[in-house]
Tab-separated table of C-alpha atoms and ligand atoms in Angstrom:
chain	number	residue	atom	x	y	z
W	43	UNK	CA	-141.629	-63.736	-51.249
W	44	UNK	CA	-142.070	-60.617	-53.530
W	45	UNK	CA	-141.402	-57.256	-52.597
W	46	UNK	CA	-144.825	-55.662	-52.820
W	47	UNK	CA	-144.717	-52.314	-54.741
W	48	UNK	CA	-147.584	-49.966	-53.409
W	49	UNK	CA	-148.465	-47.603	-56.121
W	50	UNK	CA	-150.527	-45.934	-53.652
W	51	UNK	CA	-148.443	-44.831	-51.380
W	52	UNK	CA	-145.784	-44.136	-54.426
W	53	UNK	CA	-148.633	-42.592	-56.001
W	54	UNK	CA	-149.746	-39.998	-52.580
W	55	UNK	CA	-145.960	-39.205	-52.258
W	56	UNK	CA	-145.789	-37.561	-56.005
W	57	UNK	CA	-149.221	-35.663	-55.394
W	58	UNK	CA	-148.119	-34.468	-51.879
W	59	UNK	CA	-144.527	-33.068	-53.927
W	60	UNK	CA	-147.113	-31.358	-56.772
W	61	UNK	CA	-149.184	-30.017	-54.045
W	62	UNK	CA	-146.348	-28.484	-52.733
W	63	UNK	CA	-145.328	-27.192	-55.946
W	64	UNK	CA	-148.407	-25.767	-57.301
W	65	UNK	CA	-148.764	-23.601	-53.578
W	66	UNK	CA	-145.736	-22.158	-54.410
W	67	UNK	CA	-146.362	-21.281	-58.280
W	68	UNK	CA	-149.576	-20.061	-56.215
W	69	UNK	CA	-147.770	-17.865	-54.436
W	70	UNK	CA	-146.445	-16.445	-57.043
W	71	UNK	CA	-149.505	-15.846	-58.766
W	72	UNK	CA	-149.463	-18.618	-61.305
W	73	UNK	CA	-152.503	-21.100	-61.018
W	74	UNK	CA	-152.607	-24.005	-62.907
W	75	UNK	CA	-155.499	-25.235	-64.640
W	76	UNK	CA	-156.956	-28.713	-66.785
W	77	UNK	CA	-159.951	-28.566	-68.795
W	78	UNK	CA	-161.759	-32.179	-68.737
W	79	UNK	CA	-164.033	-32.770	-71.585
W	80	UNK	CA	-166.231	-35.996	-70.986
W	81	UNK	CA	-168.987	-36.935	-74.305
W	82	UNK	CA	-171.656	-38.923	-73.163
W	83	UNK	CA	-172.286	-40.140	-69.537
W	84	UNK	CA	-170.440	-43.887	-70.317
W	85	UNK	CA	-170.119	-45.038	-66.299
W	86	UNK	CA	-166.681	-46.238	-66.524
W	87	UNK	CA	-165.477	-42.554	-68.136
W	88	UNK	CA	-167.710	-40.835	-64.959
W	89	UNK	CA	-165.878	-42.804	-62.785
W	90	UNK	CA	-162.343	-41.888	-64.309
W	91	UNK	CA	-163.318	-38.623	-65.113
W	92	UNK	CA	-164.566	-37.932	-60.941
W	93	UNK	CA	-161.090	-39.529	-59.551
W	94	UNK	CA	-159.469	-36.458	-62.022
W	95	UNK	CA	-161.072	-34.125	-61.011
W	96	UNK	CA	-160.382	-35.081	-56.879
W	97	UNK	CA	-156.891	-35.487	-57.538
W	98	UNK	CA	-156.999	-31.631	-58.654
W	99	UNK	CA	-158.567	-30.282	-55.993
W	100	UNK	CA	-156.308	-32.280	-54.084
W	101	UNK	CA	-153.385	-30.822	-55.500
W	102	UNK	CA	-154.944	-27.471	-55.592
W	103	UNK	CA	-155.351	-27.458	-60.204
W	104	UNK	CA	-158.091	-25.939	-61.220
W	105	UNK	CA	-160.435	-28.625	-63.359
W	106	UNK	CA	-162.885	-27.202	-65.290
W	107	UNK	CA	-165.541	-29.873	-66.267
W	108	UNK	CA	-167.217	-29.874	-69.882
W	109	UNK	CA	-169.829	-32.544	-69.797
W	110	UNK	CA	-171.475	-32.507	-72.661
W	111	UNK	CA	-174.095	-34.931	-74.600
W	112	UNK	CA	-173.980	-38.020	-76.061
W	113	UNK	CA	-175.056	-36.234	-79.442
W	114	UNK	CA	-172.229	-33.636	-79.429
W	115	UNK	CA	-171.251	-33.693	-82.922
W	116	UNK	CA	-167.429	-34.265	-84.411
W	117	UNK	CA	-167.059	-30.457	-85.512
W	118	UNK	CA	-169.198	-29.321	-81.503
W	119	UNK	CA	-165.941	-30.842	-79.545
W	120	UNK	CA	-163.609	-30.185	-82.004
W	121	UNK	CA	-164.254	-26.439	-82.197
W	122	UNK	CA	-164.675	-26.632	-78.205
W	123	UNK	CA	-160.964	-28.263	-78.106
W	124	UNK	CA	-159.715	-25.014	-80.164
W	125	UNK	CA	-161.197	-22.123	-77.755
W	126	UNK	CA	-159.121	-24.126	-75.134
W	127	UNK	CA	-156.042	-24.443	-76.979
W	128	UNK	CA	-156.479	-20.564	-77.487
W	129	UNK	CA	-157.567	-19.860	-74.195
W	130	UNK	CA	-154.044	-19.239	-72.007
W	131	UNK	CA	-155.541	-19.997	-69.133
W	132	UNK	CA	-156.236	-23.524	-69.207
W	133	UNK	CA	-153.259	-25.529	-69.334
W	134	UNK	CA	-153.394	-28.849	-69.899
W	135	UNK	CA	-157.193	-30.547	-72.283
W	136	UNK	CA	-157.851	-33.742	-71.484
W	137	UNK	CA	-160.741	-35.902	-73.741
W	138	UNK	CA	-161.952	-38.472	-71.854
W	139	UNK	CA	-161.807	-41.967	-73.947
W	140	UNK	CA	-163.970	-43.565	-75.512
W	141	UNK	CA	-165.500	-41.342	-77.520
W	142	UNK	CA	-168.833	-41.872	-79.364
W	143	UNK	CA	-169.151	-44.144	-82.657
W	144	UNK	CA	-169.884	-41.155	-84.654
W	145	UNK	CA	-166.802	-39.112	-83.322
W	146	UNK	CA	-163.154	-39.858	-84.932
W	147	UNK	CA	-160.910	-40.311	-81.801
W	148	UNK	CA	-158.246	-39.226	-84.159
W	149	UNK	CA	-159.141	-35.937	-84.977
W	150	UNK	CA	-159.310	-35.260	-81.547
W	151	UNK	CA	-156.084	-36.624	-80.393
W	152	UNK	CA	-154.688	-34.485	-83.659
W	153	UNK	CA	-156.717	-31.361	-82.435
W	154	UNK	CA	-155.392	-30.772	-78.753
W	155	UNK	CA	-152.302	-28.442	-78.805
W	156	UNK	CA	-149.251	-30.978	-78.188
W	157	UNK	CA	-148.181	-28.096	-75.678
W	158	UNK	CA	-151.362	-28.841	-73.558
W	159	UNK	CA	-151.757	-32.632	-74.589
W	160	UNK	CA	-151.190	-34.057	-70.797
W	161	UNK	CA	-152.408	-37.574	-72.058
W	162	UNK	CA	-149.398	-37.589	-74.183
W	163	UNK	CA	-150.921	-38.690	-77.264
W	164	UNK	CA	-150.687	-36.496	-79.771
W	165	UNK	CA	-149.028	-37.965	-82.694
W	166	UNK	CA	-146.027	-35.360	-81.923
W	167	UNK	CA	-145.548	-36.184	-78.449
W	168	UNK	CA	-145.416	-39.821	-79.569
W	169	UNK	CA	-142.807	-38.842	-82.253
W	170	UNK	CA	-140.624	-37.069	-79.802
W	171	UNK	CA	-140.598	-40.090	-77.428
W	172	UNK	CA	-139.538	-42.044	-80.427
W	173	UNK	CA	-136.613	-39.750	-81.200
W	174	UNK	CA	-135.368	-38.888	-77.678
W	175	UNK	CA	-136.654	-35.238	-77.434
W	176	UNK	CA	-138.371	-33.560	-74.430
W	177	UNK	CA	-142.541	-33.867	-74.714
W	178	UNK	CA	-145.343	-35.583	-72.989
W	179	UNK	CA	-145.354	-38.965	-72.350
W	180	UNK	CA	-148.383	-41.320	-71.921
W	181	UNK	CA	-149.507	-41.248	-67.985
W	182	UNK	CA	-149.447	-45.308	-67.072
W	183	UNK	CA	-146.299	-45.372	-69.001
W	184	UNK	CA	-145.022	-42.861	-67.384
W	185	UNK	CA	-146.534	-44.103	-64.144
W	186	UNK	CA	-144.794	-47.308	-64.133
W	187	UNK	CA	-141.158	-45.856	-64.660
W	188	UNK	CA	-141.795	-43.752	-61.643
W	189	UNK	CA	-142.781	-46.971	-59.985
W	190	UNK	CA	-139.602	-48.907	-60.620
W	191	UNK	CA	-137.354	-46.202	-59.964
W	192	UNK	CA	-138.778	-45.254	-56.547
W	193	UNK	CA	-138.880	-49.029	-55.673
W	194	UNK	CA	-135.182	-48.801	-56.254
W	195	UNK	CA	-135.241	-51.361	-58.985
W	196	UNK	CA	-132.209	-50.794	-61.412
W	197	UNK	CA	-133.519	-50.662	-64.934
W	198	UNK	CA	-130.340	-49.978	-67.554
W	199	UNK	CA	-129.013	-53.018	-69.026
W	200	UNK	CA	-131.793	-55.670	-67.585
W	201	UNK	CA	-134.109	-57.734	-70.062
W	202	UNK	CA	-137.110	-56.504	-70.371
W	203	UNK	CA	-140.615	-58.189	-72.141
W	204	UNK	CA	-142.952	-55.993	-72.876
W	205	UNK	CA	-146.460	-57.845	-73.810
W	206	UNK	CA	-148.684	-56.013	-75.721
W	207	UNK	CA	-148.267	-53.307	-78.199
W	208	UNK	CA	-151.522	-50.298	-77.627
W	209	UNK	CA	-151.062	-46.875	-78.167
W	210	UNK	CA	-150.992	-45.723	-74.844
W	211	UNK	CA	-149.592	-48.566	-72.749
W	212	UNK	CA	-147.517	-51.428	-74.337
W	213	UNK	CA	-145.654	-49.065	-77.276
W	214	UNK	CA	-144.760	-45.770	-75.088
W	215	UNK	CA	-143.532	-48.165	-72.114
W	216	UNK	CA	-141.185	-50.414	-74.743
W	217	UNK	CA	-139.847	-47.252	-75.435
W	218	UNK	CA	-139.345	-45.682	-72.117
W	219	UNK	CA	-137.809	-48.736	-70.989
W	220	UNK	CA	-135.562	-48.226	-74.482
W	221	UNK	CA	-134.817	-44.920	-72.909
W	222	UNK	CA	-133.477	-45.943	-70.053
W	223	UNK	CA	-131.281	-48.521	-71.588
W	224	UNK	CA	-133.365	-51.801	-70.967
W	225	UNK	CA	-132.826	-54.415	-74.235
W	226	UNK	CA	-136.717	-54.204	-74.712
W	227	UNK	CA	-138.667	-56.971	-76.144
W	228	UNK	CA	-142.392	-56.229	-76.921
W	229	UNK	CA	-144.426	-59.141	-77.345
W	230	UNK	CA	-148.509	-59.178	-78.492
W	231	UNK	CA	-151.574	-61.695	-79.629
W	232	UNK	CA	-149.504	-62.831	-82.794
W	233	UNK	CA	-146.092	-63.640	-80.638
W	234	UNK	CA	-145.286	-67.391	-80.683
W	235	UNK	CA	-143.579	-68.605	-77.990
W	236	UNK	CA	-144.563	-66.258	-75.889
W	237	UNK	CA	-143.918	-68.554	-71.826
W	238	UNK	CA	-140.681	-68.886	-73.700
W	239	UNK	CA	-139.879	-65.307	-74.352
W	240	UNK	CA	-141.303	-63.887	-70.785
W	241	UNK	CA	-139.409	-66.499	-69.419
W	242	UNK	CA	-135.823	-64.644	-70.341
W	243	UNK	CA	-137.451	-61.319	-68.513
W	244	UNK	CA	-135.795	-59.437	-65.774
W	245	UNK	CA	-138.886	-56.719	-65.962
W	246	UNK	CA	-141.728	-58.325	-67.600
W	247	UNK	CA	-144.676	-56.019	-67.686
W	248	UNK	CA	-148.318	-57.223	-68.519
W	249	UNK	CA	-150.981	-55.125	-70.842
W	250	UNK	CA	-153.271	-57.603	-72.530
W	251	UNK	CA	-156.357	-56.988	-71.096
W	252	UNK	CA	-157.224	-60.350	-70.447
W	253	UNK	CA	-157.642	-61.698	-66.822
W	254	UNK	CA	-155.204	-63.411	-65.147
W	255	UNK	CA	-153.696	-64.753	-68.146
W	256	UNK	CA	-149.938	-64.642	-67.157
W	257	UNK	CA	-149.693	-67.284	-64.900
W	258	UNK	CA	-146.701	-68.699	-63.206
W	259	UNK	CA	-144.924	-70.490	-66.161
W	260	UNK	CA	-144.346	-67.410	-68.101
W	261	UNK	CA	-142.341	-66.415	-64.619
W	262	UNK	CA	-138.807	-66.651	-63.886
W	263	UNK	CA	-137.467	-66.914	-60.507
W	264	UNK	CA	-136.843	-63.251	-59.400
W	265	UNK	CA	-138.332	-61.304	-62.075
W	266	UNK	CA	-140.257	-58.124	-61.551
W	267	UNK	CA	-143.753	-58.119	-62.526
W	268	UNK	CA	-145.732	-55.144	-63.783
W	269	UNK	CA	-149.346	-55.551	-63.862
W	270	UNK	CA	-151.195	-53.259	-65.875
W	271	UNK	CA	-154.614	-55.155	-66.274
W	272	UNK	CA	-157.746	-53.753	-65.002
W	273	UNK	CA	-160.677	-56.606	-64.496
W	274	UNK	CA	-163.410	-58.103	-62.668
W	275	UNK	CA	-162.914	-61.643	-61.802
W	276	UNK	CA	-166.112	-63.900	-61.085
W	277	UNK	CA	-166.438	-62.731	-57.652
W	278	UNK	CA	-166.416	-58.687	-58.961
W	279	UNK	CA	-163.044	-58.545	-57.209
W	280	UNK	CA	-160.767	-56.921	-58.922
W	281	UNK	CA	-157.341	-58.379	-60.889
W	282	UNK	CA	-154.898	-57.603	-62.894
W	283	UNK	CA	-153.419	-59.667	-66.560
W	284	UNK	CA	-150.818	-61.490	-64.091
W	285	UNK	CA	-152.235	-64.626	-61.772
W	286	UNK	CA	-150.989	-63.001	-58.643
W	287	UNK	CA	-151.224	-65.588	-56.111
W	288	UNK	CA	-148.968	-68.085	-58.561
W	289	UNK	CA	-146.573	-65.400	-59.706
W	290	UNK	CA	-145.691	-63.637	-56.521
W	291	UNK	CA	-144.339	-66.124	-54.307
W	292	UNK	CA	-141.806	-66.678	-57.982
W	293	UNK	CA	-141.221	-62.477	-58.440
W	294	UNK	CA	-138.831	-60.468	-56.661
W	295	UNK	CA	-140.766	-57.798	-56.696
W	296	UNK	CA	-144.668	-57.439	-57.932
W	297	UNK	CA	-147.271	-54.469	-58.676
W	298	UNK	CA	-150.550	-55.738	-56.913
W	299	UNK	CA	-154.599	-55.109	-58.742
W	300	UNK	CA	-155.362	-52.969	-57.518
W	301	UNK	CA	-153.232	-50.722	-55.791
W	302	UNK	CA	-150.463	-50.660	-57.843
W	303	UNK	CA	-149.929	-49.623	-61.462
W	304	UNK	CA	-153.784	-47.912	-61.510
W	305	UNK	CA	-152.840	-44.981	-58.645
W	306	UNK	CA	-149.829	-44.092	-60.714
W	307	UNK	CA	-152.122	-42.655	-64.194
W	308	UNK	CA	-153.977	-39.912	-62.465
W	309	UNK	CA	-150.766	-38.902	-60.265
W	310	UNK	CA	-148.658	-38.758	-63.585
W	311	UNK	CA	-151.215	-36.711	-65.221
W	312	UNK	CA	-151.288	-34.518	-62.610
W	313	UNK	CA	-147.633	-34.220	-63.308
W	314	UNK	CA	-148.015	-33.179	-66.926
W	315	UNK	CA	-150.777	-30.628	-66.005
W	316	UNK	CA	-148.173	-28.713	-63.537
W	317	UNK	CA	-145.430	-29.113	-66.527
W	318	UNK	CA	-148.119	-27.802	-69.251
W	319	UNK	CA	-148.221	-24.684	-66.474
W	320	UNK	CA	-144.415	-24.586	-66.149
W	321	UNK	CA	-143.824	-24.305	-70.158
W	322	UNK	CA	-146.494	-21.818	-70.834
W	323	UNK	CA	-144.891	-18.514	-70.161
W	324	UNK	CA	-147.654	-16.003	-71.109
W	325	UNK	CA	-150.274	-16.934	-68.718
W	326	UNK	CA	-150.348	-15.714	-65.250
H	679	NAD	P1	-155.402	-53.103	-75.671
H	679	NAD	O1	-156.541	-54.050	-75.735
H	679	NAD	O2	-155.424	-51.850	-76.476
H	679	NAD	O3	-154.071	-53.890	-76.063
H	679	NAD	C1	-153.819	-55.195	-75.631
H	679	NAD	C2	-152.529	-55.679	-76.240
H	679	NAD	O4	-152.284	-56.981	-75.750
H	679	NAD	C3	-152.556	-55.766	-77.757
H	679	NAD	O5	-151.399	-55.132	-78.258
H	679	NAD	C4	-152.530	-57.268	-78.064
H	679	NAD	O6	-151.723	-57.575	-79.178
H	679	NAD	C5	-151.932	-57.860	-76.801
H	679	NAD	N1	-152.490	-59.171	-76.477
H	679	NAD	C6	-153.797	-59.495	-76.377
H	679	NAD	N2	-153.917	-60.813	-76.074
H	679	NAD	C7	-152.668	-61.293	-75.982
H	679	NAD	C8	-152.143	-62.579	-75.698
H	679	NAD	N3	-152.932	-63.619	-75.424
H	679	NAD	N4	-150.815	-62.723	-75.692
H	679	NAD	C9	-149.998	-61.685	-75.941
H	679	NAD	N5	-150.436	-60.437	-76.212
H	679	NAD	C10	-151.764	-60.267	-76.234
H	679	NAD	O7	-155.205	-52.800	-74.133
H	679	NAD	P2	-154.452	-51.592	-73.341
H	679	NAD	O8	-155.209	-50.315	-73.528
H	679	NAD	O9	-153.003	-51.608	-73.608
H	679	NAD	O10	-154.736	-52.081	-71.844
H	679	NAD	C11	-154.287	-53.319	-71.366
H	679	NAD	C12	-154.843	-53.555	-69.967
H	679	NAD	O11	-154.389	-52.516	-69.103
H	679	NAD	C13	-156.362	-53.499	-69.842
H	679	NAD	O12	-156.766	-54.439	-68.873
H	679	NAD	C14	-156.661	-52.104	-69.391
H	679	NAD	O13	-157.871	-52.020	-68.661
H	679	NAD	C15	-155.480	-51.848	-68.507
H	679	NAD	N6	-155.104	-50.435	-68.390
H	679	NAD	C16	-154.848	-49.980	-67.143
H	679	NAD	C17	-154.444	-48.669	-66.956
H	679	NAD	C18	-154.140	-48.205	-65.581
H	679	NAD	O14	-154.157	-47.017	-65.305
H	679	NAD	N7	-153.796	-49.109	-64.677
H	679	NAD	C19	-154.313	-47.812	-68.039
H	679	NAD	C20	-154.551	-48.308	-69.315
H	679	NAD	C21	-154.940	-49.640	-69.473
C-alpha cells in the first residue's frame, strides 16, 4: 500500500509558516501586497481567482482585485500591468489565464516586471531556472518539490519521467528535478514507448491532461507517483492523469485528485508574493 501524500495538510503547514512571517514583516511595518487581474468572468478563472484571494487574507497579503471586462483591450491591461509594476506598493501581479482570443498572452507574460512575476513565467525567470540562478519558479512546479521533500522522499540521483512538456508544468518541473540532481526524462504526445519508459521511473510525475490515462502498466513496483491532472470523470468526481485505484496499491508513495498536487499552487504562490515583498527594498 502507498504512502498517501496529503498536499493539504503539506499545503496548510507552508501557509501557517507565511502567516507567521508576514505578522512579523507586519510588525515591522512592511505589508505585503498581490494585485490579481482577472479579464472576463470565465467560471473556472472566478473560481481560481476567489481561492487566491482567501489564501491572502488567510495569510494576512493584501489582494487587490482588478476585474475587468471581457472587452478590455490588449493595450487597456497592458498599460494597467505597467502602473503596477511602477506602483511600489504592490508586490507581486498576477494575470489570471486564459486570457481573451483577442489578447496576446505573451505580451502579457513579457509585460509583468520579472521582480513581481509570482507565476514565474516571465521568459527571464524561465531563463534563470534554466541556468541555475536565483528567480521565480512556476507555482505547481514548485509545489510538487515542496511535496516530495516534506514527504521525506530522497530525490538526487533517482530516475525520474517526466510526461509532458507545457510551459508551466511539465518543462519547469524536468528542470527542478535537474536541479536537484534527478537523471530527468521528459516524455510528451510524440514519445514512443512511452509504458516502457515510465516503467524505468523512480519519480514518475503525470501532466497530460487527459483522465486517468496512466494506468497501472506504465507503473513499477514502488515508484512515486505525482499526479498533476485536474478532471471530471463521468460521475463529476474529480481525478487526476494517473488511474489511482490501479496504481496505488503498485506506488510507494502517491499524490491523490484531489487533495494533493492542486493545494500546493496557491500555497507556493503565496510563497513568491512574500519573496516579491522580501526583495523589494524601497517599499514600506
Ligand atoms: P498541457 O495540455 O499544456 O500539456 C500537456 C502535455 O502532455 C503536453 O506537453 C503533451 O505533449 C503531453 N501529452 C498529451 N497527451 C499525451 C499522451 N497521451 N502521452 C504523453 N504525453 C502526452 O497541460 P498542462 O497545463 O501541463 O496541465 C496538465 C494537467 O495538469 C491538466 O489536467 C491541468 O488541468 C493540470 N494542472 C493542474 C495544476 C494544479 O495546480 N494541480 C496546475 C496546472 C495544470
Amino acid at each position: 500500500m502507498a504512502k498517501i501524500i496529503d498536499g493539504k495538510q503539506i499545503s496548510q503547514q507552508i501557509k501557517d509558516e507565511l502567516k507567521e512571517e508576514v505578522k512579523k514583516l507586519k510588525a515591522e511595518g512592511r505589508n505585503c501586497c498581490l494585485a490579481v487581474i482577472q479579464v472576463g468572468n470565465d467560471p473556472a478563472s472566478s473560481v481560481y481567482v476567489g481561492n487566491k484571494k482567501k489564501a491572502c487574507a488567510y495569510i494576512g497579503i493584501e489582494s487587490r482585485a482588478y476585474e475587468l471586462p471581457e472587452e478590455t483591450t490588449e493595450e487597456e491591461l497592458l498599460s494597467l500591468i505597467e502602473d503596477l509594476n511602477q506602483d511600489s506598493g504592490v508586490h507581486g501581479i498576477l494575470c489570471q489565464l486564459p486570457l481573451p482570443a483577442h489578447i496576446r498572452e505573451e505580451k502579457v507574460i513579457d509585460a509583468i516586471s520579472p521582480e513581481k512575476d509570482v507565476d514565474g513565467f516571465h521568459p527571464q525567470n524561465v531563463g534563470a531556472l534554466v541556468i541555475g540562478r536565483k528567480g521565480f519558479v512556476s507555482c505547481t512546479p514548485a509545489g510538487i518539490i515542496e511535496l516530495l521533500k516534506r514527504s521525506g522522499i530522497e530525490i538526487e540521483g533517482k530516475r525520474c519521467v517526466m510526461i509532458g512538456r507545457s510551459n508551466i508544468v511539465g518543462k519547469p518541473m524536468a528542470l527542478l528535478m535537474l536541479r536537484e540532481n534527478a537523471t530527468v526524462t521528459v516524455c510528451h504526445s510524440r514519445t514512443r514507448n512511452l509504458k516502457e519508459i515510465c516503467k524505468e521511473a523512480d519519480i514518475l510525475i503525470a501532466a497530460i491532461g487527459k483522465p486517468q490515462q496512466i494506468t497501472g502498466e506504465y507503473i513499477k513496483e514502488g515508484t512515486v507517483v505525482i499526479d498533476v491532472g485536474i478532471h471530471r470523470n463521468a460521475d463529476n468526481k474529480l481525478c487526476g492523469d494517473v488511474a489511482f485505484a490501479e496504481a496505488e496499491p503498485l506506488a510507494s508513495a502517491i499524490t491523490p485528485v484531489p487533495g494533493g498536487v492542486g493545494p500546493m499552487t496557491i500555497a507556493m504562490l503565496m510563497k513568491n508574493c512574500v519573496e516579491a515583498m522580501k526583495n523589494g527594498s524601497a517599499d514600506k
